[in-house]
Coordinates of C-alpha atoms in Angstrom, one line a residue:
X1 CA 0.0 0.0 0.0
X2 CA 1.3 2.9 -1.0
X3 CA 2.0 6.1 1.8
X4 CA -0.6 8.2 0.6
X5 CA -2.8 5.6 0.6
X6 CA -2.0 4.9 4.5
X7 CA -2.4 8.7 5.4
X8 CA -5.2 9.1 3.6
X9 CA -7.0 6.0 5.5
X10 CA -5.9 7.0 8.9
X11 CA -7.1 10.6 8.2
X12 CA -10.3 9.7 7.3
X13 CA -10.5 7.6 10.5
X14 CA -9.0 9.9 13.3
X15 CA -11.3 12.6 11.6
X16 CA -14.4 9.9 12.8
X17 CA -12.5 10.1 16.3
X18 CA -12.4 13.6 16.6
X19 CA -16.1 14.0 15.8
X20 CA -17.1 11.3 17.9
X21 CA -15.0 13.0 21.0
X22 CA -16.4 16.4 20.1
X23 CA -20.0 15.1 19.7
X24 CA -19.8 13.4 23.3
X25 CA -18.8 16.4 25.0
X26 CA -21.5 18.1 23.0
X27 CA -23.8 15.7 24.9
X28 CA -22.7 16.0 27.9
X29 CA -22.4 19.7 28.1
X30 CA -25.9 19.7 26.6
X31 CA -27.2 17.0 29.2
X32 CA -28.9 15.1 26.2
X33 CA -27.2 11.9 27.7
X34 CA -29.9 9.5 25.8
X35 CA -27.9 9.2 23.0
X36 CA -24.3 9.4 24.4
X37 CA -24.3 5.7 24.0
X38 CA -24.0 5.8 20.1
X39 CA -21.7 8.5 20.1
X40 CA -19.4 6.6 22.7
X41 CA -19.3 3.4 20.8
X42 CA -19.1 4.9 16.8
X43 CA -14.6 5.0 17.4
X44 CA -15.2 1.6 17.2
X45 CA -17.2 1.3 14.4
X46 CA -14.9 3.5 12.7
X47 CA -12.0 0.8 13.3
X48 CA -14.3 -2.1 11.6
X49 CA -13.1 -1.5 8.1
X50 CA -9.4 -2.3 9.8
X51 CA -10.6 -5.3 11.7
X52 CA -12.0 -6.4 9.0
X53 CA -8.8 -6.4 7.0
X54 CA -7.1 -8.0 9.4
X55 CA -9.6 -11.2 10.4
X56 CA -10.1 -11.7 6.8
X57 CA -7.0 -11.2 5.7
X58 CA -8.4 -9.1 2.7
X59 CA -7.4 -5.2 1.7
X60 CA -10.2 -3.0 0.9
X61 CA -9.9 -0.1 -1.9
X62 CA -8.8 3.1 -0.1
X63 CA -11.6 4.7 -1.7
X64 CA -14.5 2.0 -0.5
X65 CA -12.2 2.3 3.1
X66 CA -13.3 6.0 3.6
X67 CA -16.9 5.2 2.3
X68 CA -17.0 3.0 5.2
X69 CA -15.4 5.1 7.6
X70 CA -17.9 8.2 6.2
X71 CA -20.9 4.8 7.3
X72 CA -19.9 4.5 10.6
X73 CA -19.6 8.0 11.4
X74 CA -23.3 8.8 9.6
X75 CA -25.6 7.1 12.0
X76 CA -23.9 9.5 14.9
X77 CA -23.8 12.6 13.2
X78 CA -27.4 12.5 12.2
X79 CA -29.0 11.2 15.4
X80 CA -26.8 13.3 17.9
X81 CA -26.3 16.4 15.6
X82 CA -29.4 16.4 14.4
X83 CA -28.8 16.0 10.6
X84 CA -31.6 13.0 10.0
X85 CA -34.1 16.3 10.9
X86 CA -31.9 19.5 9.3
X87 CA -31.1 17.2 6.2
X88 CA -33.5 15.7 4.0
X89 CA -31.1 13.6 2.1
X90 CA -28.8 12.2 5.3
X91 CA -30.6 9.4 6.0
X92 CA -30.8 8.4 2.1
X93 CA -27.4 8.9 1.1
X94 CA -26.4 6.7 3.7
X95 CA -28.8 3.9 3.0
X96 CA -27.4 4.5 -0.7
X97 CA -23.6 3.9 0.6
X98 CA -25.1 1.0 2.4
X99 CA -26.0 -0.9 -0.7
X100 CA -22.6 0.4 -2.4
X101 CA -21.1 -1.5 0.2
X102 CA -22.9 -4.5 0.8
X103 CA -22.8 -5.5 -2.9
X104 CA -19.0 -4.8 -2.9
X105 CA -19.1 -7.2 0.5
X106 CA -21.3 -9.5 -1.1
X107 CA -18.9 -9.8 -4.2
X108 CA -15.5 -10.5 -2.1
X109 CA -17.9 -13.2 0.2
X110 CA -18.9 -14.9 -2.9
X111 CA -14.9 -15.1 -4.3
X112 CA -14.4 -16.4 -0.2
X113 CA -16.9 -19.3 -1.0
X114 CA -15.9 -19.6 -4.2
X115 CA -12.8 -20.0 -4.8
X116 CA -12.1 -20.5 -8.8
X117 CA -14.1 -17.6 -9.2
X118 CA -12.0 -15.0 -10.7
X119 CA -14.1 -13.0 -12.6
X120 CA -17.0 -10.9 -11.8
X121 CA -20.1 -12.5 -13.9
X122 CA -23.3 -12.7 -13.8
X123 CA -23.4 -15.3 -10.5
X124 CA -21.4 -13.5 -8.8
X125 CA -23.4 -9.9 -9.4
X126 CA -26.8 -11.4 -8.9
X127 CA -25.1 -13.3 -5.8
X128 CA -23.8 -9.0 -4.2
X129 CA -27.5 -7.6 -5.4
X130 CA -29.4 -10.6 -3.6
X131 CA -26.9 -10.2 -0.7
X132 CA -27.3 -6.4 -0.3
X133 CA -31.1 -6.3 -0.8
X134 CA -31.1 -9.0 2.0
X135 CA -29.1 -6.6 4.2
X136 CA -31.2 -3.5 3.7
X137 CA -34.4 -5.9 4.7
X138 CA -32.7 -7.2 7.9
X139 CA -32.0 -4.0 8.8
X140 CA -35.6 -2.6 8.3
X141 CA -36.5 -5.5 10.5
X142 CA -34.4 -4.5 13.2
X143 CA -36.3 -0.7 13.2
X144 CA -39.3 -2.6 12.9
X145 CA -38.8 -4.2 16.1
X146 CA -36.8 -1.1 18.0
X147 CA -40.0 1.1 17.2
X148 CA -42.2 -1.6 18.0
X149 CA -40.8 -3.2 21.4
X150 CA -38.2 -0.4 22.3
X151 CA -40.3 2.7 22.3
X152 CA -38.2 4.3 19.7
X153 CA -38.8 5.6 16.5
X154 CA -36.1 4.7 13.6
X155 CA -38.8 4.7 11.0
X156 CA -39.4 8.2 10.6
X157 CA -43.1 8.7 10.1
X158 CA -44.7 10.8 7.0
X159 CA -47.3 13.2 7.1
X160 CA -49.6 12.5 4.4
X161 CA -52.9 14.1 3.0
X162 CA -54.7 11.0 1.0
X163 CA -55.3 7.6 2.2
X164 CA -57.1 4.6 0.6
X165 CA -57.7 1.5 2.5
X166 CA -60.4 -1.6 2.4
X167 CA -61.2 -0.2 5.9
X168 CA -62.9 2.5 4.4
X169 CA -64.7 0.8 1.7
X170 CA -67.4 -1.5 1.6
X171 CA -68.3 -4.7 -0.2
X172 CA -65.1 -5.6 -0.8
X173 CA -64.0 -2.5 -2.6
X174 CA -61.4 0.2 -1.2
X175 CA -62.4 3.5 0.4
X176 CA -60.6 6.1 0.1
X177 CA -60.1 10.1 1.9
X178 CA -58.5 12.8 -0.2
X179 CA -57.2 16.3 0.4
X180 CA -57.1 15.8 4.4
X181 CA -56.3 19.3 6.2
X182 CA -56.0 18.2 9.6
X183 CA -56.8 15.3 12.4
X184 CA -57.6 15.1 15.7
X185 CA -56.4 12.8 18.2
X186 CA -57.9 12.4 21.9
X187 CA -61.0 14.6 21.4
X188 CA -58.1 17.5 20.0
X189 CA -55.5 17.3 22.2
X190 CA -53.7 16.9 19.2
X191 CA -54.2 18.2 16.0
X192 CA -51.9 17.2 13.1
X193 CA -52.2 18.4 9.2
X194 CA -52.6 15.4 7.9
X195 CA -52.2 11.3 8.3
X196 CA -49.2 9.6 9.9
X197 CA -48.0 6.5 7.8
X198 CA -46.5 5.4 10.6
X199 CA -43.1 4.7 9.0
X200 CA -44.3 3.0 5.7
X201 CA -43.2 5.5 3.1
X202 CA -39.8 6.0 4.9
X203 CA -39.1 2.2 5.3
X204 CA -39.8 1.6 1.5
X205 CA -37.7 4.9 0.4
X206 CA -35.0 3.9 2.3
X207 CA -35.1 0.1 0.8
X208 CA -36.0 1.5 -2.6
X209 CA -32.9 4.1 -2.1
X210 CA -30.1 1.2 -1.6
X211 CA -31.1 -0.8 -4.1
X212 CA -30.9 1.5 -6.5
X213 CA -27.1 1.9 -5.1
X214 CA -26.6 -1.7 -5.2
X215 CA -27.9 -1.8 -8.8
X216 CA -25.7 1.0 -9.6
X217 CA -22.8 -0.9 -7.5
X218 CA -23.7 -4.1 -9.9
X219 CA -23.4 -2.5 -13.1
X220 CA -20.6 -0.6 -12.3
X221 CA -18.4 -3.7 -11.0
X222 CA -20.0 -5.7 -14.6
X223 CA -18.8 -2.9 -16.6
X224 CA -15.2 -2.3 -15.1
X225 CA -14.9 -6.3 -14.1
X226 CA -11.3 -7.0 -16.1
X227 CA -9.5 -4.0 -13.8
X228 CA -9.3 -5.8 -10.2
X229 CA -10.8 -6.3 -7.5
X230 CA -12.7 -3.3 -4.7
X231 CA -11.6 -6.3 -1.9
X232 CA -8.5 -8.4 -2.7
X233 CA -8.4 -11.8 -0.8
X234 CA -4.7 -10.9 0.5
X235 CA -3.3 -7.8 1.6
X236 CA -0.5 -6.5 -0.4
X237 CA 3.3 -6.0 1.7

């Protein structure tokens, strides 16, 4: 690896450290201690591209390296600085680096399994899509359950202004309510300007988001497939 390469790599990373530092004594000087927890354990999610290196004995493109680094940092900076609420597109280009990633994981997994497969064909790319689609689901899952059983609320919920549903019809046929200006909740103790989705438009954006970026991913590694490998099965001395 060349020196640029290193100094690049470790800059990325100590630049993950120094936000994370600076973000946990922005919580604590804030007292908004309910999310110290992520901020406290992202330095070590920044050193997972490393570890990963070394237990698989593997090198990972500088460039893919800092995307990762940039992935473990994202979670942090949006939930403690606030960027999933300032930023519309946070949350989305990080779901769209997420199926960047996972298909360039899925490829190097399918080479480990694989071993006389040199090339990256048409198994192997339908092998990284399936693989970071599966990811993305899993994941949805997981909010699914911390909204559900945790009290939180990781799928963002949408205000919208038309619904249709078979609860509203009748016969068998859907109902539907358009142009709705407000509702009220617990005889008006709550007035919104519109319907919640309760998290269904954001859980199928962010799905629909990183599989565009693994389709992307798929095509891109088809295209350039004779110029190496994103994840080489040995790291070079």
């Amino acid at each position: 690896m060349r020196k640029s390469e290193r100094i690049f790599r470790w800059g990325a990373v100590c630049l993950g450290w120094l936000l994370s530092v600076a973000t946990v004594l922005m919580l604590i000087s804030s007292g908004s201690t309910d999310r110290l927890l992520l901020a406290i354990v992202t330095p070590a999610m920044v050193l997972i591209p490393n570890m990963a290196e070394r237990l698989l004995k593997c090198r990972i493109n500088t460039v893919v390296y800092v995307v990762c680094v940039f992935y473990a940092t994202g979670p942090m900076l949006g939930h403690c600085c606030g960027l999933y609420q300032t930023t519309v597109w946070w949350d989305k280009i990080l779901h769209f680096c997420g199926g960047v990633m996972f298909t360039i994981l899925g490829v190097f997994i399918y080479k480990l399994l694989v071993p006389s497969e040199k090339s990256t064909g048409i198994p192997v790319i339908v092998f990284a899509l399936c693989f970071s689609i599966s990811v993305s689901v899993i994941w949805e899952f997981f909010e699914y359950g911390a909204d559900c059983y945790l009290g939180m609320d990781m799928q963002n919920d949408t205000i919208v202004t038309d619904i249709t549903s078979y609860l509203l019809g009748e016969n068998g046929d859907a109902g539907s309510i358009k142009g709705i200006q407000t509702v009220s909740l617990n005889g008006g103790e709550h007035i919104l300007d519109g319907y919640i989705d309760i998290g269904i438009h954001d859980t199928m954006k962010d799905m629909l988001v990183e599989t565009v970026g693994a389709i992307i991913t798929c095509v891109m590694l088809y295209i350039f497939r004779n110029r190496g490998s994103l994840i080489t099965s040995k790291i070079e001395k």
